Short mmCIF file of C-alpha atoms (C1' of nucleotides) in Angstrom, two decimals:
data_model
loop_
_atom_site.label_atom_id
_atom_site.label_comp_id
_atom_site.label_asym_id
_atom_site.label_seq_id
_atom_site.Cartn_x
_atom_site.Cartn_y
_atom_site.Cartn_z
CA MET A 1 -13.96 8.38 -22.19
CA VAL A 2 -10.56 7.21 -21.13
CA ASN A 3 -7.74 9.72 -21.16
CA VAL A 4 -5.18 7.68 -23.08
CA SER A 5 -2.05 9.64 -22.28
CA GLU A 6 -2.93 9.64 -18.62
CA VAL A 7 -3.33 5.86 -18.61
CA VAL A 8 -0.12 5.43 -20.55
CA GLU A 9 1.68 7.57 -18.00
CA ASN A 10 0.20 5.63 -15.10
CA PHE A 11 1.22 2.39 -16.71
CA ARG A 12 4.76 3.63 -17.12
CA GLU A 13 4.90 4.45 -13.44
CA PHE A 14 3.40 1.10 -12.58
CA ILE A 15 6.04 -0.73 -14.61
CA LYS A 16 8.86 1.28 -13.14
CA SER A 17 7.59 0.88 -9.61
CA LYS A 18 7.98 -2.84 -10.12
CA GLY A 19 11.58 -2.44 -11.24
CA LEU A 20 10.68 -3.46 -14.79
CA LYS A 21 11.51 -1.74 -18.02
CA TYR A 22 9.17 0.41 -19.99
CA THR A 23 9.38 -0.66 -23.62
CA PRO A 24 7.78 0.54 -26.85
CA GLU A 25 6.16 -2.87 -27.25
CA ARG A 26 4.39 -2.62 -23.92
CA GLU A 27 3.13 0.82 -24.80
CA GLU A 28 1.96 -0.26 -28.24
CA ILE A 29 0.01 -3.11 -26.74
CA LEU A 30 -1.56 -0.91 -24.10
CA ARG A 31 -2.57 1.73 -26.66
CA GLU A 32 -4.08 -0.84 -28.96
CA ILE A 33 -6.05 -2.36 -26.12
CA LEU A 34 -7.39 1.02 -25.09
CA GLU A 35 -8.86 1.29 -28.58
CA CYS A 36 -10.87 -1.89 -28.10
CA LYS A 37 -14.50 -1.09 -27.56
CA GLU A 38 -15.53 -4.70 -27.35
CA HIS A 39 -14.13 -7.90 -25.99
CA PHE A 40 -10.95 -8.97 -27.67
CA ASP A 41 -8.62 -11.93 -27.76
CA VAL A 42 -4.89 -12.18 -28.32
CA ASP A 43 -5.20 -13.07 -31.97
CA GLU A 44 -7.41 -10.13 -32.82
CA LEU A 45 -5.06 -7.81 -31.02
CA TYR A 46 -2.10 -9.27 -32.84
CA ILE A 47 -3.74 -8.83 -36.23
CA LYS A 48 -4.73 -5.24 -35.47
CA LEU A 49 -1.18 -4.42 -34.44
CA LYS A 50 0.21 -6.07 -37.57
CA LYS A 51 -2.10 -4.02 -39.75
CA ARG A 52 -0.72 -0.87 -38.19
CA GLY A 53 2.74 -2.04 -39.10
CA SER A 54 3.69 -3.01 -35.59
CA LYS A 55 6.27 -5.73 -35.13
CA VAL A 56 5.21 -7.02 -31.72
CA SER A 57 5.03 -10.75 -31.35
CA LYS A 58 2.25 -12.76 -29.85
CA ALA A 59 4.65 -13.82 -27.13
CA SER A 60 4.94 -10.20 -26.03
CA ILE A 61 1.20 -9.82 -26.02
CA TYR A 62 0.87 -12.91 -23.88
CA ARG A 63 3.54 -11.56 -21.58
CA THR A 64 2.08 -8.05 -21.35
CA ILE A 65 -1.55 -8.85 -20.66
CA PRO A 66 -0.90 -10.14 -17.13
CA LEU A 67 0.80 -6.83 -16.37
CA LEU A 68 -2.18 -4.88 -17.66
CA ILE A 69 -4.47 -7.03 -15.57
CA GLU A 70 -2.32 -6.47 -12.52
CA ALA A 71 -2.34 -2.74 -13.19
CA GLY A 72 -6.12 -2.90 -13.24
CA TYR A 73 -6.75 -1.83 -16.83
CA VAL A 74 -7.79 -5.13 -18.31
CA GLN A 75 -9.81 -8.08 -17.19
CA GLU A 76 -10.40 -11.52 -18.52
CA VAL A 77 -14.11 -11.87 -19.07
CA TYR A 78 -14.67 -15.35 -20.43
CA LYS A 79 -13.24 -18.14 -22.52
CA GLN A 80 -14.68 -19.55 -25.67
CA ASN A 81 -13.21 -22.24 -27.91
CA ASN A 82 -10.27 -22.44 -25.56
CA ARG A 83 -9.46 -18.86 -26.17
CA ALA A 84 -9.43 -16.13 -23.55
CA TYR A 85 -11.37 -12.93 -24.13
CA TYR A 86 -10.50 -9.71 -22.39
CA GLU A 87 -11.91 -6.24 -22.01
CA VAL A 88 -10.78 -2.84 -20.85
CA VAL A 89 -12.27 -2.10 -17.45
CA LEU A 90 -11.32 1.58 -17.21
CA ASN A 91 -14.23 3.94 -16.82
CA LYS A 92 -16.49 1.12 -17.61
CA MET A 93 -19.53 0.54 -15.50
CA PRO A 94 -19.58 -3.01 -14.21
CA HIS A 95 -22.04 -4.98 -16.26
CA ILE A 96 -23.97 -8.15 -16.77
CA HIS A 97 -23.15 -10.52 -19.61
CA PHE A 98 -26.01 -12.51 -21.06
CA ILE A 99 -24.39 -15.45 -22.80
CA CYS A 100 -26.43 -17.61 -25.14
CA LEU A 101 -25.26 -21.20 -24.90
CA ASN A 102 -26.62 -21.95 -28.32
CA CYS A 103 -25.35 -19.16 -30.59
CA LYS A 104 -22.59 -18.06 -28.19
CA ASN A 105 -23.67 -14.46 -28.50
CA VAL A 106 -22.80 -12.21 -25.56
CA GLU A 107 -24.99 -9.26 -24.76
CA GLU A 108 -23.97 -6.65 -22.25
CA ILE A 109 -26.18 -4.75 -19.84
CA GLU A 110 -25.33 -2.12 -17.28
CA ASP A 111 -27.24 -1.80 -14.09
CA GLU A 112 -27.10 0.56 -11.15
CA ARG A 113 -28.91 -1.66 -8.70
CA LEU A 114 -26.36 -4.39 -9.12
CA VAL A 115 -23.58 -1.97 -8.28
CA THR A 116 -25.41 -0.88 -5.14
CA LEU A 117 -26.07 -4.42 -4.10
CA ILE A 118 -22.49 -5.53 -4.43
CA LYS A 119 -21.10 -2.46 -2.70
CA GLU A 120 -23.42 -3.12 0.17
CA TYR A 121 -22.10 -6.66 0.64
CA ALA A 122 -18.52 -5.58 0.18
CA ASP A 123 -18.86 -2.89 2.86
CA GLN A 124 -20.50 -5.34 5.17
CA LYS A 125 -17.63 -7.80 4.78
CA GLY A 126 -14.86 -5.21 4.82
CA PHE A 127 -13.99 -6.36 1.33
CA THR A 128 -12.07 -3.89 -0.84
CA LEU A 129 -13.82 -4.01 -4.17
CA LEU A 130 -11.70 -4.05 -7.30
CA SER A 131 -13.91 -5.40 -10.04
CA TYR A 132 -16.50 -8.00 -10.80
CA HIS A 133 -18.44 -9.61 -13.54
CA LEU A 134 -21.77 -11.30 -13.70
CA GLU A 135 -22.37 -13.93 -16.29
CA VAL A 136 -25.80 -15.19 -17.07
CA PHE A 137 -26.16 -18.33 -19.14
CA GLY A 138 -29.20 -19.37 -21.08
CA VAL A 139 -30.81 -19.38 -24.48
CA CYS A 140 -31.53 -16.14 -26.26
CA ASN A 141 -34.83 -15.20 -27.80
CA ASN A 142 -33.71 -15.84 -31.37
CA CYS A 143 -32.40 -19.31 -30.69
CA ARG A 144 -35.45 -20.33 -28.75
CA ASN A 145 -37.76 -19.34 -31.56
CA GLU A 146 -35.76 -21.23 -34.13
CA GLU A 147 -36.18 -24.57 -32.41
CA MET B 1 -31.01 -32.96 -3.10
CA VAL B 2 -31.09 -34.12 -6.65
CA ASN B 3 -33.18 -37.16 -7.46
CA VAL B 4 -30.66 -39.12 -9.47
CA SER B 5 -32.94 -41.62 -11.16
CA GLU B 6 -35.24 -38.83 -12.20
CA VAL B 7 -32.41 -36.91 -13.78
CA VAL B 8 -31.12 -40.03 -15.49
CA GLU B 9 -34.56 -40.67 -16.94
CA ASN B 10 -34.89 -37.09 -18.12
CA PHE B 11 -31.51 -37.29 -19.75
CA ARG B 12 -32.51 -40.47 -21.55
CA GLU B 13 -35.54 -38.72 -22.94
CA PHE B 14 -33.47 -35.72 -23.89
CA ILE B 15 -31.02 -37.90 -25.79
CA LYS B 16 -33.75 -39.81 -27.56
CA SER B 17 -35.67 -36.69 -28.45
CA LYS B 18 -32.59 -35.60 -30.35
CA GLY B 19 -32.47 -38.86 -32.29
CA LEU B 20 -29.29 -39.89 -30.52
CA LYS B 21 -28.51 -43.14 -28.80
CA TYR B 22 -28.60 -43.68 -25.09
CA THR B 23 -25.46 -45.54 -24.13
CA PRO B 24 -24.08 -46.93 -20.86
CA GLU B 25 -21.11 -44.58 -21.21
CA ARG B 26 -23.35 -41.55 -21.30
CA GLU B 27 -25.19 -42.72 -18.25
CA GLU B 28 -22.01 -43.53 -16.36
CA ILE B 29 -20.70 -40.06 -17.00
CA LEU B 30 -23.94 -38.39 -15.96
CA ARG B 31 -24.10 -40.42 -12.75
CA GLU B 32 -20.53 -39.64 -11.87
CA ILE B 33 -21.09 -35.95 -12.45
CA LEU B 34 -24.16 -35.93 -10.24
CA GLU B 35 -21.91 -37.14 -7.43
CA CYS B 36 -19.69 -34.10 -7.73
CA LYS B 37 -20.31 -31.68 -4.92
CA GLU B 38 -17.66 -29.24 -6.02
CA HIS B 39 -16.28 -27.94 -9.26
CA PHE B 40 -14.66 -30.63 -11.35
CA ASP B 41 -12.64 -30.97 -14.53
CA VAL B 42 -12.45 -33.68 -17.16
CA ASP B 43 -9.35 -35.27 -15.73
CA GLU B 44 -10.76 -35.61 -12.24
CA LEU B 45 -13.90 -37.14 -13.65
CA TYR B 46 -11.91 -39.54 -15.77
CA ILE B 47 -9.84 -40.68 -12.79
CA LYS B 48 -12.90 -41.17 -10.61
CA LEU B 49 -14.53 -43.27 -13.30
CA LYS B 50 -11.39 -45.34 -13.74
CA LYS B 51 -11.24 -46.01 -10.01
CA ARG B 52 -14.74 -47.40 -10.19
CA GLY B 53 -13.60 -49.74 -12.90
CA SER B 54 -15.30 -47.84 -15.68
CA LYS B 55 -13.81 -48.08 -19.14
CA VAL B 56 -15.02 -44.77 -20.56
CA SER B 57 -12.45 -42.77 -22.45
CA LYS B 58 -11.69 -39.12 -22.07
CA ALA B 59 -12.95 -38.63 -25.59
CA SER B 60 -16.37 -39.80 -24.50
CA ILE B 61 -16.33 -37.45 -21.55
CA TYR B 62 -15.42 -34.58 -23.82
CA ARG B 63 -18.20 -35.58 -26.16
CA THR B 64 -20.79 -36.03 -23.43
CA ILE B 65 -20.31 -32.83 -21.46
CA PRO B 66 -21.73 -30.59 -24.18
CA LEU B 67 -24.87 -32.73 -24.14
CA LEU B 68 -25.17 -32.38 -20.38
CA ILE B 69 -24.71 -28.65 -20.71
CA GLU B 70 -27.34 -28.49 -23.40
CA ALA B 71 -29.67 -30.53 -21.22
CA GLY B 72 -29.13 -27.96 -18.50
CA TYR B 73 -27.50 -30.16 -15.85
CA VAL B 74 -23.99 -28.92 -16.05
CA GLN B 75 -22.28 -25.59 -16.53
CA GLU B 76 -18.79 -24.47 -17.19
CA VAL B 77 -17.84 -22.13 -14.37
CA TYR B 78 -14.32 -21.04 -15.05
CA LYS B 79 -11.01 -21.98 -16.57
CA GLN B 80 -7.72 -22.27 -14.78
CA ASN B 81 -4.43 -23.27 -16.33
CA ASN B 82 -6.22 -23.74 -19.62
CA ARG B 83 -8.46 -26.30 -18.10
CA ALA B 84 -12.23 -26.03 -17.92
CA TYR B 85 -14.00 -26.50 -14.61
CA TYR B 86 -17.64 -27.47 -14.45
CA GLU B 87 -20.33 -27.78 -11.84
CA VAL B 88 -23.73 -29.38 -11.53
CA VAL B 89 -26.33 -26.66 -11.61
CA LEU B 90 -29.32 -28.74 -10.56
CA ASN B 91 -31.00 -27.52 -7.40
CA LYS B 92 -28.20 -25.10 -6.71
CA MET B 93 -29.11 -21.55 -5.76
CA PRO B 94 -27.23 -19.05 -7.88
CA HIS B 95 -24.54 -17.42 -5.83
CA ILE B 96 -22.01 -14.64 -5.55
CA HIS B 97 -18.32 -15.47 -5.26
CA PHE B 98 -16.16 -12.99 -3.38
CA ILE B 99 -12.66 -13.77 -4.51
CA CYS B 100 -9.70 -12.34 -2.66
CA LEU B 101 -6.91 -11.64 -5.10
CA ASN B 102 -4.38 -11.83 -2.32
CA CYS B 103 -5.13 -15.03 -0.41
CA LYS B 104 -7.24 -16.56 -3.23
CA ASN B 105 -9.97 -17.37 -0.80
CA VAL B 106 -13.47 -17.68 -2.28
CA GLU B 107 -16.49 -16.89 -0.18
CA GLU B 108 -19.92 -17.78 -1.40
CA ILE B 109 -23.04 -15.74 -0.72
CA GLU B 110 -26.62 -16.27 -1.80
CA ASP B 111 -28.87 -13.33 -2.43
CA GLU B 112 -32.52 -13.04 -3.32
CA ARG B 113 -32.43 -9.53 -4.70
CA LEU B 114 -29.87 -10.55 -7.25
CA VAL B 115 -32.09 -13.39 -8.40
CA THR B 116 -34.99 -11.00 -8.82
CA LEU B 117 -32.90 -8.50 -10.70
CA ILE B 118 -31.61 -11.02 -13.18
CA LYS B 119 -34.96 -12.64 -13.76
CA GLU B 120 -36.35 -9.23 -14.53
CA TYR B 121 -33.79 -8.60 -17.24
CA ALA B 122 -34.08 -12.10 -18.64
CA ASP B 123 -37.86 -11.77 -18.98
CA GLN B 124 -37.43 -8.43 -20.60
CA LYS B 125 -35.08 -9.85 -23.21
CA GLY B 126 -36.93 -13.11 -23.76
CA PHE B 127 -33.85 -14.88 -22.49
CA THR B 128 -34.37 -18.38 -21.12
CA LEU B 129 -32.39 -18.41 -17.93
CA LEU B 130 -30.34 -21.48 -17.17
CA SER B 131 -27.84 -20.32 -14.60
CA TYR B 132 -25.42 -17.60 -13.75
CA HIS B 133 -22.58 -16.68 -11.52
CA LEU B 134 -21.27 -13.43 -10.17
CA GLU B 135 -17.64 -13.07 -9.35
CA VAL B 136 -16.41 -10.17 -7.29
CA PHE B 137 -12.69 -9.52 -7.12
CA GLY B 138 -10.93 -7.56 -4.44
CA VAL B 139 -9.02 -7.82 -1.21
CA CYS B 140 -10.60 -9.38 1.85
CA ASN B 141 -10.67 -7.85 5.29
CA ASN B 142 -7.94 -10.09 6.71
CA CYS B 143 -5.49 -9.39 3.93
CA ARG B 144 -6.08 -5.67 4.02
CA ASN B 145 -5.33 -5.48 7.71
CA GLU B 146 -2.12 -7.42 7.33
CA GLU B 147 -0.59 -4.98 4.89
"C1'" DC C 1 -29.19 -53.73 -40.78
"C1'" DT C 2 -28.15 -48.83 -40.45
"C1'" DA C 3 -26.80 -44.98 -38.02
"C1'" DT C 4 -24.55 -43.44 -34.23
"C1'" DA C 5 -21.03 -43.97 -30.34
"C1'" DT C 6 -16.72 -45.50 -28.62
"C1'" DG C 7 -11.65 -45.82 -27.94
"C1'" DC C 8 -7.38 -44.97 -29.52
"C1'" DA C 9 -3.94 -42.17 -31.17
"C1'" DA C 10 -2.86 -38.36 -33.78
"C1'" DA C 11 -3.92 -33.67 -34.79
"C1'" DA C 12 -5.19 -29.09 -33.63
"C1'" DC C 13 -5.03 -25.34 -30.85
"C1'" DC C 14 -3.91 -21.76 -27.58
"C1'" DT C 15 -0.48 -20.52 -24.40
"C1'" DT C 16 4.01 -20.89 -22.30
"C1'" DT C 17 8.89 -21.20 -22.42
"C1'" DG C 18 14.09 -21.55 -23.70
"C1'" DC C 19 17.35 -19.20 -25.97
"C1'" DA C 20 20.10 -15.81 -28.45
"C1'" DC C 21 19.95 -11.21 -29.42
"C1'" DG C 22 18.56 -6.45 -28.50
"C1'" DA C 23 17.24 -2.54 -25.66
"C1'" DT C 24 16.53 -0.11 -21.24
"C1'" DA C 25 18.11 2.29 -17.18
"C1'" DT D 1 27.14 -2.64 -18.43
"C1'" DA D 2 23.93 -5.48 -16.11
"C1'" DT D 3 19.40 -6.63 -16.29
"C1'" DC D 4 15.32 -7.23 -18.40
"C1'" DG D 5 12.48 -7.73 -22.79
"C1'" DT D 6 11.76 -9.42 -27.39
"C1'" DG D 7 11.04 -12.58 -31.23
"C1'" DC D 8 11.32 -16.98 -32.85
"C1'" DA D 9 10.41 -21.56 -32.74
"C1'" DA D 10 9.67 -25.42 -30.11
"C1'" DA D 11 7.39 -27.44 -26.21
"C1'" DG D 12 3.43 -28.17 -23.26
"C1'" DG D 13 -1.11 -29.50 -22.20
"C1'" DT D 14 -6.03 -29.59 -23.03
"C1'" DT D 15 -9.48 -30.51 -26.25
"C1'" DT D 16 -10.88 -32.16 -30.81
"C1'" DT D 17 -11.03 -35.33 -34.52
"C1'" DG D 18 -10.34 -39.36 -38.01
"C1'" DC D 19 -10.87 -43.95 -38.31
"C1'" DA D 20 -11.92 -48.74 -37.43
"C1'" DT D 21 -14.71 -51.23 -34.49
"C1'" DA D 22 -18.67 -51.92 -31.53
"C1'" DT D 23 -23.38 -51.14 -30.23
"C1'" DA D 24 -28.14 -49.15 -29.97
"C1'" DG D 25 -32.53 -49.04 -32.10
#
DNA sequence: CTATATGCAAAACCTTTGCACGATA
DNA sequence: TATCGTGCAAAGGTTTTGCATATAG
């Protein structure tokens, strides 16, 4: 699992190295995101924070997420209903998303061979790999049987 | 290349099989989309249609695209500035995008092993494969050397 | 003739932004 | 104390929707 205090510390250094200010809001948002096991969107995050008694605004969330992405902790994975969904990428094996176009369900799979394959190409091209995501679109078993 | 009249005919059957009505607007939109070699968004499409003297409204485009997606001709590939970008998936080999986060360059690669791997999983899950795309983020060789 | 589609304009929605106030370094 | 961040509310821009009219079957 992710070592939360280590990440928090790294984030603080990241923020400072950019000449920005480390604020309680930014830390709250980071900590809450690190708790997310699944994909999340801004609204969900906002509600979770509210429930904990936090006073952060959505504006701050919208302004903090790009920093977390830049720091390499978070990644936007897809959009649905005009809403962006994110996930924590720390210590997470890159994975394949199987997205059903009918029921919109997203299933996640991890695969070693894919990792190998991509690394091979990256090496070949002299490409410094940061992250990636593979999205597969189709119709899931359930939906197909219902038709 | 895509056989346009064949696709148009298939789409007509698709529409009818759903008990919907086949209209000139729907066909105009389909034909225009089949002309798109690159990714496109609703606005671009609308402007192209206008230039040809078409009278279709954006509303109709927005209402037609989901049908084209359902029919399997079109796919949403990404969003940028809160705008959805689509592409025609007919006769297009699935591909890997290597995206350089520095210079924003996108390089496209086709790979057989990836196809095999995904088909394997899809079969396993009873997932009807329509399309997919793999995006790899990092820093390209040129940019790395410049730093 | 009936059910569905269209176009228009307004609404809905997520995200961004301006501004005054507050907090960090 | 200067700079940057925050919250609020309003703006911005894409997509959706209600409604009257038009059209397909």
